[in-house]
């Protein structure tokens, strides 16, 4: 049986094994487990029951991981996307005063359109149309983005009214926990120690509990909150999507999720070494997996789903097959019963991993033709735009708008795929509508 599973996931071909895949899956889980707590907190601002959203987030994540692992055989986890959940709760529900039931229906409709676009291979065509330089910029930009997330979550970089961001206070104990984890990870990585990221996470967690910086759990097991308040609500409120404003909301869900998850897939595929001749093997299956996960997630009651950048943690420790995220998905299911224990995985524990992963992903920047300004300009805007706008899709949009312009100015317009011109116009319209 074990040999049959190994053959199904092509362990020999990918140069991996059960031990490596298990550690990679566990590392990915530890790196992204925070979503179980962050997503319910964000979504509760819309009026959604927090307990139900906790369960929906776990189930939707497990579903997405199983689909990606079995169908596409990629070590890329799917979960509720940060950014789109904030747009759902604060912009749509709080700002526009749209009931959360209607917003869930908008997510469901966007997911159906998402699946149709995938079925007609439009997403696959767009990915193939993106030039290699911009693919490298997307991967490197995501690296800077998640490193910035780690620096911020760990308290090393904080907001500042005068300078926008500044160095965090070194008089805060939890910040030193981040520093300890970062130094330990750098040392272990430099020494080529296997599973360095995971080991440093465990060591940082233990140090945090010993020093009192991380609270010990009061109990181990708790009951699973009911999903009933939000389950299938999206279907019963589809008829609520009946105004231009709400269709713009649907379009925004679609566009942001489309390029967030597409950009993340490209970046992670490049990190794992899957991209050959500017093509991603089995990309159709990967895209099909995440579109089905988005539909399934909306029915469960979650905000839009997408590929998770924290999957890079599992890839960094050797995860190469879909078995990695099968393990991740199983841990998310188990996590619904052991939520008190998950509280020990604080931001300071995961922050060093995100920073180091950012360093690893920045490796892609070397493949950009920096000596050709018409390629360097859009690439640079993508790389810098992601962390500064706090959005993968916004960073991609900036580069995609400039790319056809710079190529035309360099008299290389014929080398630009027609879809890149179309995307440039779409992103201009998107920015205009979003700032109405």
Tab-separated table of C-alpha atoms in Angstrom:
chain	number	residue	atom	x	y	z
A	1	UNK	CA	0.000	0.000	0.000
A	2	UNK	CA	2.758	2.438	0.968
A	3	UNK	CA	4.602	1.668	-2.269
A	4	UNK	CA	1.396	2.244	-4.239
A	5	UNK	CA	0.911	5.661	-2.606
A	6	UNK	CA	4.559	6.542	-3.275
A	7	UNK	CA	4.113	5.602	-6.942
A	8	UNK	CA	0.885	7.620	-7.205
A	9	UNK	CA	2.689	10.734	-5.979
A	10	UNK	CA	5.810	9.950	-8.077
A	11	UNK	CA	8.217	9.984	-5.114
A	12	UNK	CA	11.106	8.445	-7.056
A	13	UNK	CA	10.695	10.773	-10.019
A	14	UNK	CA	10.566	13.823	-7.756
A	15	UNK	CA	13.424	12.632	-5.538
A	16	UNK	CA	11.430	12.598	-2.311
A	17	UNK	CA	10.213	10.162	0.372
A	18	UNK	CA	7.614	9.789	3.138
A	19	UNK	CA	9.778	11.346	5.855
A	20	UNK	CA	10.584	14.436	3.788
A	21	UNK	CA	6.982	14.860	2.627
A	22	UNK	CA	5.604	14.458	6.164
A	23	UNK	CA	7.994	17.037	7.611
A	24	UNK	CA	7.212	19.369	4.700
A	25	UNK	CA	3.459	18.957	5.245
A	26	UNK	CA	3.780	19.580	8.970
A	27	UNK	CA	6.007	22.617	8.324
A	28	UNK	CA	3.464	24.052	5.887
A	29	UNK	CA	0.713	23.478	8.463
A	30	UNK	CA	2.674	25.165	11.249
A	31	UNK	CA	3.498	28.080	8.941
A	32	UNK	CA	-0.117	28.744	7.933
A	33	UNK	CA	-2.082	27.500	10.952
A	34	UNK	CA	-2.583	31.112	12.017
A	35	UNK	CA	-5.296	31.362	9.331
A	36	UNK	CA	-7.559	29.275	11.613
A	37	UNK	CA	-7.600	32.202	14.036
A	38	UNK	CA	-6.992	35.200	11.776
A	39	UNK	CA	-9.760	34.439	9.275
A	40	UNK	CA	-12.562	34.085	11.878
A	41	UNK	CA	-11.386	37.284	13.589
A	42	UNK	CA	-11.410	39.241	10.324
A	43	UNK	CA	-14.660	37.776	9.030
A	44	UNK	CA	-16.483	38.296	12.334
A	45	UNK	CA	-16.429	42.043	11.591
A	46	UNK	CA	-19.084	41.294	8.964
A	47	UNK	CA	-21.368	39.696	11.558
A	48	UNK	CA	-20.507	36.070	10.722
A	49	UNK	CA	-20.388	33.660	13.668
A	50	UNK	CA	-16.732	33.307	14.646
A	51	UNK	CA	-16.972	29.683	15.742
A	52	UNK	CA	-18.676	28.612	12.528
A	53	UNK	CA	-16.028	30.433	10.491
A	54	UNK	CA	-13.262	28.659	12.455
A	55	UNK	CA	-14.674	25.289	11.399
A	56	UNK	CA	-15.392	26.438	7.835
A	57	UNK	CA	-11.809	27.683	7.478
A	58	UNK	CA	-10.398	24.338	8.616
A	59	UNK	CA	-12.695	22.276	6.381
A	60	UNK	CA	-12.188	24.512	3.333
A	61	UNK	CA	-8.409	24.417	3.788
A	62	UNK	CA	-8.397	20.634	4.102
A	63	UNK	CA	-10.590	20.335	1.007
A	64	UNK	CA	-8.301	22.634	-0.987
A	65	UNK	CA	-5.183	20.754	0.108
A	66	UNK	CA	-6.672	17.362	-0.781
A	67	UNK	CA	-7.766	18.590	-4.216
A	68	UNK	CA	-4.369	20.129	-5.015
A	69	UNK	CA	-2.466	17.126	-3.696
A	70	UNK	CA	-4.484	14.416	-5.419
A	71	UNK	CA	-5.382	16.116	-8.716
A	72	UNK	CA	-2.279	18.220	-9.418
A	73	UNK	CA	0.347	16.469	-7.237
A	74	UNK	CA	1.745	19.853	-6.161
A	75	UNK	CA	2.984	20.693	-2.623
A	76	UNK	CA	0.928	23.898	-2.677
A	77	UNK	CA	-1.697	24.414	0.028
A	78	UNK	CA	-4.976	26.234	-0.574
A	79	UNK	CA	-6.827	28.236	2.057
A	80	UNK	CA	-8.884	31.371	2.601
A	81	UNK	CA	-6.938	34.276	1.125
A	82	UNK	CA	-5.762	37.122	3.307
A	83	UNK	CA	-6.640	40.458	1.737
A	84	UNK	CA	-9.808	39.231	0.065
A	85	UNK	CA	-11.220	38.316	3.480
A	86	UNK	CA	-10.490	41.882	4.655
A	87	UNK	CA	-12.132	43.238	1.488
A	88	UNK	CA	-15.127	40.962	2.203
A	89	UNK	CA	-15.520	42.035	5.837
A	90	UNK	CA	-14.452	45.672	5.943
A	91	UNK	CA	-15.014	47.041	2.436
A	92	UNK	CA	-18.123	45.100	1.375
A	93	UNK	CA	-19.963	44.319	4.615
A	94	UNK	CA	-18.913	47.214	6.878
A	95	UNK	CA	-18.190	49.903	4.246
A	96	UNK	CA	-20.931	49.164	1.707
A	97	UNK	CA	-23.297	47.814	4.397
A	98	UNK	CA	-23.867	44.611	2.394
A	99	UNK	CA	-25.187	41.720	4.550
A	100	UNK	CA	-22.646	38.929	4.976
A	101	UNK	CA	-25.128	36.457	3.487
A	102	UNK	CA	-25.178	38.491	0.253
A	103	UNK	CA	-21.386	38.821	0.268
A	104	UNK	CA	-21.078	35.027	0.554
A	105	UNK	CA	-23.387	34.713	-2.458
A	106	UNK	CA	-21.066	37.094	-4.335
A	107	UNK	CA	-18.128	34.855	-3.448
A	108	UNK	CA	-20.012	31.820	-4.737
A	109	UNK	CA	-20.853	33.489	-8.075
A	110	UNK	CA	-17.231	34.627	-8.477
A	111	UNK	CA	-16.132	31.042	-7.782
A	112	UNK	CA	-18.454	29.661	-10.481
A	113	UNK	CA	-17.093	32.182	-13.021
A	114	UNK	CA	-13.600	31.250	-11.826
A	115	UNK	CA	-14.292	27.583	-12.594
A	116	UNK	CA	-15.701	28.389	-16.042
A	117	UNK	CA	-12.600	30.429	-16.936
A	118	UNK	CA	-10.452	27.505	-15.793
A	119	UNK	CA	-12.496	24.958	-17.761
A	120	UNK	CA	-11.988	26.974	-20.957
A	121	UNK	CA	-8.244	27.137	-20.161
A	122	UNK	CA	-8.250	30.946	-20.145
A	123	UNK	CA	-6.217	31.041	-16.912
A	124	UNK	CA	-3.717	28.556	-18.344
A	125	UNK	CA	-3.416	30.672	-21.505
A	126	UNK	CA	-2.780	33.808	-19.439
A	127	UNK	CA	-0.038	32.115	-17.400
A	128	UNK	CA	1.666	30.947	-20.610
A	129	UNK	CA	1.380	34.506	-22.000
A	130	UNK	CA	3.281	36.043	-19.072
A	131	UNK	CA	6.929	36.539	-20.129
A	132	UNK	CA	9.653	34.734	-18.182
A	133	UNK	CA	11.032	37.992	-16.726
A	134	UNK	CA	7.678	38.885	-15.183
A	135	UNK	CA	7.267	35.329	-13.841
A	136	UNK	CA	10.627	35.755	-12.085
A	137	UNK	CA	9.531	39.164	-10.800
A	138	UNK	CA	6.325	37.650	-9.400
A	139	UNK	CA	8.297	34.965	-7.547
A	140	UNK	CA	10.821	37.479	-6.191
A	141	UNK	CA	8.087	39.967	-5.310
A	142	UNK	CA	6.201	37.346	-3.328
A	143	UNK	CA	9.461	36.639	-1.508
A	144	UNK	CA	9.786	40.295	-0.462
A	145	UNK	CA	6.096	40.398	0.414
A	146	UNK	CA	6.168	37.422	2.770
A	147	UNK	CA	9.488	38.566	4.270
A	148	UNK	CA	7.839	41.915	5.008
A	149	UNK	CA	4.898	40.053	6.556
A	150	UNK	CA	7.324	38.149	8.755
A	151	UNK	CA	9.226	41.273	9.818
A	152	UNK	CA	5.946	42.976	10.709
A	153	UNK	CA	4.338	40.013	12.475
A	154	UNK	CA	7.514	39.418	14.462
A	155	UNK	CA	7.679	43.041	15.636
A	156	UNK	CA	10.949	43.884	13.854
A	157	UNK	CA	9.240	46.361	11.502
A	158	UNK	CA	6.257	48.399	12.706
A	159	UNK	CA	4.028	51.201	11.416
A	160	UNK	CA	5.146	54.790	11.970
A	161	UNK	CA	3.216	58.007	11.221
A	162	UNK	CA	6.342	59.949	10.290
A	163	UNK	CA	8.182	57.391	8.169
A	164	UNK	CA	5.385	54.872	7.374
A	165	UNK	CA	7.493	52.005	8.764
A	166	UNK	CA	10.359	51.833	11.225
A	167	UNK	CA	12.362	49.416	13.378
A	168	UNK	CA	10.293	47.825	16.139
A	169	UNK	CA	11.052	48.248	19.819
A	170	UNK	CA	13.805	46.020	21.191
A	171	UNK	CA	12.351	46.449	24.684
A	172	UNK	CA	9.534	44.035	23.824
A	173	UNK	CA	10.255	40.441	24.842
A	174	UNK	CA	8.291	38.876	21.995
A	175	UNK	CA	10.452	40.749	19.470
A	176	UNK	CA	13.521	39.051	20.912
A	177	UNK	CA	11.733	35.738	20.437
A	178	UNK	CA	11.540	36.567	16.725
A	179	UNK	CA	15.226	37.532	16.701
A	180	UNK	CA	16.170	34.246	18.384
A	181	UNK	CA	14.159	32.257	15.838
A	182	UNK	CA	15.600	34.203	12.911
A	183	UNK	CA	19.223	33.791	14.008
A	184	UNK	CA	18.707	30.083	14.735
A	185	UNK	CA	17.064	29.540	11.338
A	186	UNK	CA	19.876	31.382	9.536
A	187	UNK	CA	22.514	29.326	11.382
A	188	UNK	CA	20.777	26.008	10.665
A	189	UNK	CA	20.113	26.909	7.030
A	190	UNK	CA	23.731	28.023	6.526
A	191	UNK	CA	24.932	24.765	8.090
A	192	UNK	CA	22.684	22.845	5.640
A	193	UNK	CA	20.799	21.147	8.510
A	194	UNK	CA	17.766	19.211	7.184
A	195	UNK	CA	14.353	20.615	8.280
A	196	UNK	CA	16.103	23.739	9.618
A	197	UNK	CA	12.953	25.881	9.421
A	198	UNK	CA	10.802	23.363	11.274
A	199	UNK	CA	13.461	22.766	13.962
A	200	UNK	CA	13.787	26.495	14.623
A	201	UNK	CA	9.990	26.825	14.913
A	202	UNK	CA	9.877	24.081	17.552
A	203	UNK	CA	12.836	25.587	19.446
A	204	UNK	CA	11.294	29.074	19.371
A	205	UNK	CA	7.963	27.730	20.645
A	206	UNK	CA	9.657	25.906	23.530
A	207	UNK	CA	11.700	29.007	24.451
A	208	UNK	CA	8.556	31.130	24.352
A	209	UNK	CA	6.712	28.821	26.748
A	210	UNK	CA	9.711	28.502	29.093
A	211	UNK	CA	10.145	32.287	29.307
A	212	UNK	CA	6.439	32.983	29.613
A	213	UNK	CA	6.279	34.886	26.324
A	214	UNK	CA	3.932	32.227	24.959
A	215	UNK	CA	1.056	31.210	27.208
A	216	UNK	CA	0.736	27.535	28.047
A	217	UNK	CA	-2.568	26.040	26.866
A	218	UNK	CA	-5.132	25.598	29.652
A	219	UNK	CA	-6.471	22.399	28.100
A	220	UNK	CA	-5.740	20.205	25.103
A	221	UNK	CA	-8.985	19.177	23.416
A	222	UNK	CA	-12.137	21.191	22.716
A	223	UNK	CA	-15.364	20.536	20.839
A	224	UNK	CA	-15.690	21.525	17.174
A	225	UNK	CA	-17.925	24.600	16.665
A	226	UNK	CA	-20.991	24.013	14.465
A	227	UNK	CA	-20.815	25.175	10.837
A	228	UNK	CA	-24.612	25.275	10.527
A	229	UNK	CA	-25.011	29.125	10.731
A	230	UNK	CA	-23.121	29.635	7.440
A	231	UNK	CA	-23.257	26.298	5.589
A	232	UNK	CA	-24.840	26.667	2.078
A	233	UNK	CA	-25.933	30.236	2.892
A	234	UNK	CA	-24.303	31.387	-0.354
A	235	UNK	CA	-26.770	29.424	-2.512
A	236	UNK	CA	-29.889	30.657	-0.738
A	237	UNK	CA	-28.866	34.305	-1.252
A	238	UNK	CA	-27.720	34.209	-4.895
A	239	UNK	CA	-30.763	36.264	-5.942
A	240	UNK	CA	-29.489	39.102	-3.723
A	241	UNK	CA	-26.821	39.893	-6.362
A	242	UNK	CA	-29.065	42.233	-8.356
A	243	UNK	CA	-27.360	45.644	-8.502
A	244	UNK	CA	-24.376	47.093	-10.402
A	245	UNK	CA	-22.579	47.728	-7.112
A	246	UNK	CA	-22.866	44.078	-6.099
A	247	UNK	CA	-21.701	42.876	-9.520
A	248	UNK	CA	-18.628	45.118	-9.128
A	249	UNK	CA	-18.045	43.337	-5.803
A	250	UNK	CA	-18.266	39.970	-7.598
A	251	UNK	CA	-15.847	41.230	-10.287
A	252	UNK	CA	-13.405	42.393	-7.605
A	253	UNK	CA	-13.545	39.027	-5.811
A	254	UNK	CA	-12.881	37.346	-9.154
A	255	UNK	CA	-10.015	39.574	-10.318
A	256	UNK	CA	-8.153	39.752	-7.006
A	257	UNK	CA	-8.436	36.002	-6.409
A	258	UNK	CA	-7.513	35.263	-10.028
A	259	UNK	CA	-4.185	37.066	-9.876
A	260	UNK	CA	-3.421	36.464	-6.209
A	261	UNK	CA	-3.569	32.709	-6.658
A	262	UNK	CA	-2.086	32.751	-10.177
A	263	UNK	CA	0.874	34.820	-9.004
A	264	UNK	CA	1.365	32.608	-5.968
A	265	UNK	CA	1.210	29.422	-8.052
A	266	UNK	CA	3.806	30.800	-10.450
A	267	UNK	CA	6.099	31.903	-7.620
A	268	UNK	CA	5.886	28.626	-5.731
A	269	UNK	CA	6.284	26.544	-8.898
A	270	UNK	CA	9.455	28.467	-9.669
A	271	UNK	CA	10.767	27.989	-6.119
A	272	UNK	CA	10.167	24.227	-6.364
A	273	UNK	CA	11.905	24.065	-9.753
A	274	UNK	CA	8.809	22.935	-11.663
A	275	UNK	CA	8.943	25.563	-14.424
A	276	UNK	CA	10.579	24.270	-17.621
A	277	UNK	CA	10.856	26.340	-20.825
A	278	UNK	CA	8.542	28.968	-19.280
A	279	UNK	CA	5.844	26.282	-18.838
A	280	UNK	CA	4.431	24.821	-15.618
A	281	UNK	CA	3.680	21.080	-15.859
A	282	UNK	CA	0.131	20.071	-14.854
A	283	UNK	CA	-0.828	23.722	-14.487
A	284	UNK	CA	-4.305	22.916	-15.799
A	285	UNK	CA	-4.824	20.437	-12.960
A	286	UNK	CA	-3.496	22.919	-10.395
A	287	UNK	CA	-5.815	25.633	-11.637
A	288	UNK	CA	-8.729	23.206	-11.717
A	289	UNK	CA	-7.984	22.233	-8.127
A	290	UNK	CA	-8.013	25.773	-6.807
A	291	UNK	CA	-11.164	26.719	-8.745
A	292	UNK	CA	-13.003	23.689	-7.289
A	293	UNK	CA	-11.675	24.603	-3.836
A	294	UNK	CA	-13.041	28.123	-4.224
A	295	UNK	CA	-16.501	26.790	-5.083
A	296	UNK	CA	-16.392	24.273	-2.235
A	297	UNK	CA	-15.119	26.881	0.208
A	298	UNK	CA	-17.921	29.315	-0.658
A	299	UNK	CA	-20.514	26.587	-0.024
A	300	UNK	CA	-18.946	25.852	3.353
A	301	UNK	CA	-19.225	29.577	4.110
A	302	UNK	CA	-15.618	30.749	3.766
A	303	UNK	CA	-14.237	33.841	2.070
A	304	UNK	CA	-12.440	33.400	-1.319
A	305	UNK	CA	-9.791	30.659	-1.449
A	306	UNK	CA	-6.379	30.717	-3.075
A	307	UNK	CA	-2.860	29.277	-3.102
A	308	UNK	CA	-1.026	30.056	0.129
A	309	UNK	CA	2.459	31.606	0.015
A	310	UNK	CA	3.324	29.809	3.262
A	311	UNK	CA	3.488	26.634	1.164
A	312	UNK	CA	6.996	27.856	0.412
A	313	UNK	CA	7.959	26.733	3.947
A	314	UNK	CA	7.159	23.121	3.092
A	315	UNK	CA	8.865	23.424	-0.281
A	316	UNK	CA	11.934	24.874	1.429
A	317	UNK	CA	12.321	21.756	3.617
A	318	UNK	CA	12.001	19.421	0.631
A	319	UNK	CA	8.289	18.996	-0.140
A	320	UNK	CA	7.900	18.173	-3.836
A	321	UNK	CA	4.717	16.135	-4.235
A	322	UNK	CA	1.032	16.428	-3.454
A	323	UNK	CA	1.525	14.179	-0.426
A	324	UNK	CA	2.966	17.226	1.352
A	325	UNK	CA	-0.377	19.043	1.331
A	326	UNK	CA	-2.331	15.849	2.016
A	327	UNK	CA	-0.461	15.826	5.340
A	328	UNK	CA	-1.207	19.545	5.763
A	329	UNK	CA	-4.911	18.968	5.117
A	330	UNK	CA	-5.084	16.142	7.658
A	331	UNK	CA	-3.483	18.355	10.299
A	332	UNK	CA	-6.087	21.062	9.593
A	333	UNK	CA	-8.855	18.530	10.200
A	334	UNK	CA	-7.197	17.434	13.439
A	335	UNK	CA	-6.700	21.079	14.342
A	336	UNK	CA	-10.445	21.535	14.782
A	337	UNK	CA	-10.250	19.260	17.858
A	338	UNK	CA	-6.988	20.642	19.276
A	339	UNK	CA	-7.533	24.374	18.899
A	340	UNK	CA	-6.161	25.172	22.414
A	341	UNK	CA	-2.766	23.720	21.431
A	342	UNK	CA	-2.655	25.740	18.224
A	343	UNK	CA	-2.497	28.925	20.266
A	344	UNK	CA	1.184	28.305	21.044
A	345	UNK	CA	2.052	28.904	17.376
A	346	UNK	CA	2.293	32.689	17.644
A	347	UNK	CA	3.354	35.275	15.076
A	348	UNK	CA	6.828	35.296	16.608
A	349	UNK	CA	7.170	31.563	15.899
A	350	UNK	CA	6.222	31.795	12.223
A	351	UNK	CA	7.836	35.179	11.478
A	352	UNK	CA	11.455	33.907	11.152
A	353	UNK	CA	10.288	31.206	8.715
A	354	UNK	CA	8.565	33.788	6.523
A	355	UNK	CA	11.649	36.020	6.485
A	356	UNK	CA	13.985	33.179	5.518
A	357	UNK	CA	11.566	31.921	2.865
A	358	UNK	CA	11.552	35.444	1.439
A	359	UNK	CA	15.335	35.223	1.143
A	360	UNK	CA	15.046	31.919	-0.719
A	361	UNK	CA	12.391	33.203	-3.124
A	362	UNK	CA	14.384	36.359	-3.886
A	363	UNK	CA	16.730	34.032	-5.764
A	364	UNK	CA	14.345	34.321	-8.740
A	365	UNK	CA	15.338	37.975	-9.248
A	366	UNK	CA	18.620	36.895	-10.822
A	367	UNK	CA	16.713	35.646	-13.898
A	368	UNK	CA	15.385	39.109	-14.786
A	369	UNK	CA	17.147	40.955	-17.624
A	370	UNK	CA	17.953	44.045	-15.564
A	371	UNK	CA	20.101	45.398	-18.397
A	372	UNK	CA	16.992	45.814	-20.588
A	373	UNK	CA	14.995	48.692	-19.145
A	374	UNK	CA	11.775	47.772	-20.938
A	375	UNK	CA	11.784	44.522	-18.924
A	376	UNK	CA	13.435	45.875	-15.783
A	377	UNK	CA	10.818	48.622	-15.235
A	378	UNK	CA	7.671	46.428	-15.067
A	379	UNK	CA	9.592	43.730	-13.183
A	380	UNK	CA	10.758	46.244	-10.584
A	381	UNK	CA	7.228	47.594	-10.114
A	382	UNK	CA	5.928	44.073	-9.494
A	383	UNK	CA	8.706	43.298	-7.012
A	384	UNK	CA	8.381	46.560	-5.085
A	385	UNK	CA	4.633	46.898	-5.536
A	386	UNK	CA	3.701	43.702	-3.689
A	387	UNK	CA	5.137	44.601	-0.261
A	388	UNK	CA	4.369	48.330	-0.524
A	389	UNK	CA	0.717	47.867	-1.516
A	390	UNK	CA	0.425	44.836	0.798
A	391	UNK	CA	-1.138	42.971	-2.110
A	392	UNK	CA	0.169	40.383	-4.564
A	393	UNK	CA	-2.487	41.262	-7.146
A	394	UNK	CA	-1.857	45.032	-6.935
A	395	UNK	CA	1.865	44.494	-7.468
A	396	UNK	CA	1.157	42.314	-10.493
A	397	UNK	CA	-1.255	44.968	-11.808
A	398	UNK	CA	1.379	47.725	-11.687
A	399	UNK	CA	3.848	45.655	-13.694
A	400	UNK	CA	1.265	44.400	-16.177
A	401	UNK	CA	0.116	47.952	-16.942
A	402	UNK	CA	3.657	49.205	-17.561
A	403	UNK	CA	4.958	46.153	-19.463
A	404	UNK	CA	3.173	46.701	-22.828
A	405	UNK	CA	3.895	50.442	-22.622
A	406	UNK	CA	7.628	49.960	-22.076
A	407	UNK	CA	7.836	47.275	-24.764
A	408	UNK	CA	6.067	49.524	-27.293
A	409	UNK	CA	8.446	52.377	-26.436
A	410	UNK	CA	11.390	50.017	-27.023
A	411	UNK	CA	9.890	49.100	-30.425
A	412	UNK	CA	9.357	45.529	-29.253
A	413	UNK	CA	5.566	45.645	-29.228
A	414	UNK	CA	5.279	42.652	-31.586
A	415	UNK	CA	6.943	40.462	-28.935
A	416	UNK	CA	4.133	41.172	-26.476
A	417	UNK	CA	1.407	38.520	-26.340
A	418	UNK	CA	-2.003	40.081	-27.215
A	419	UNK	CA	-3.370	38.965	-23.842
A	420	UNK	CA	-0.822	41.174	-22.049
A	421	UNK	CA	-2.308	44.241	-23.772
A	422	UNK	CA	-5.786	43.138	-22.716
A	423	UNK	CA	-4.673	42.572	-19.123
A	424	UNK	CA	-3.042	45.994	-18.995
A	425	UNK	CA	-6.364	47.633	-19.922
A	426	UNK	CA	-8.318	45.428	-17.494
A	427	UNK	CA	-6.066	46.417	-14.610
A	428	UNK	CA	-6.440	50.120	-15.419
A	429	UNK	CA	-10.237	49.703	-15.310
A	430	UNK	CA	-9.922	47.669	-12.123
A	431	UNK	CA	-7.946	50.409	-10.349
A	432	UNK	CA	-10.455	53.019	-11.526
A	433	UNK	CA	-13.468	51.030	-10.257
A	434	UNK	CA	-11.763	50.143	-6.973
A	435	UNK	CA	-11.103	53.808	-6.211
A	436	UNK	CA	-14.581	55.039	-7.067
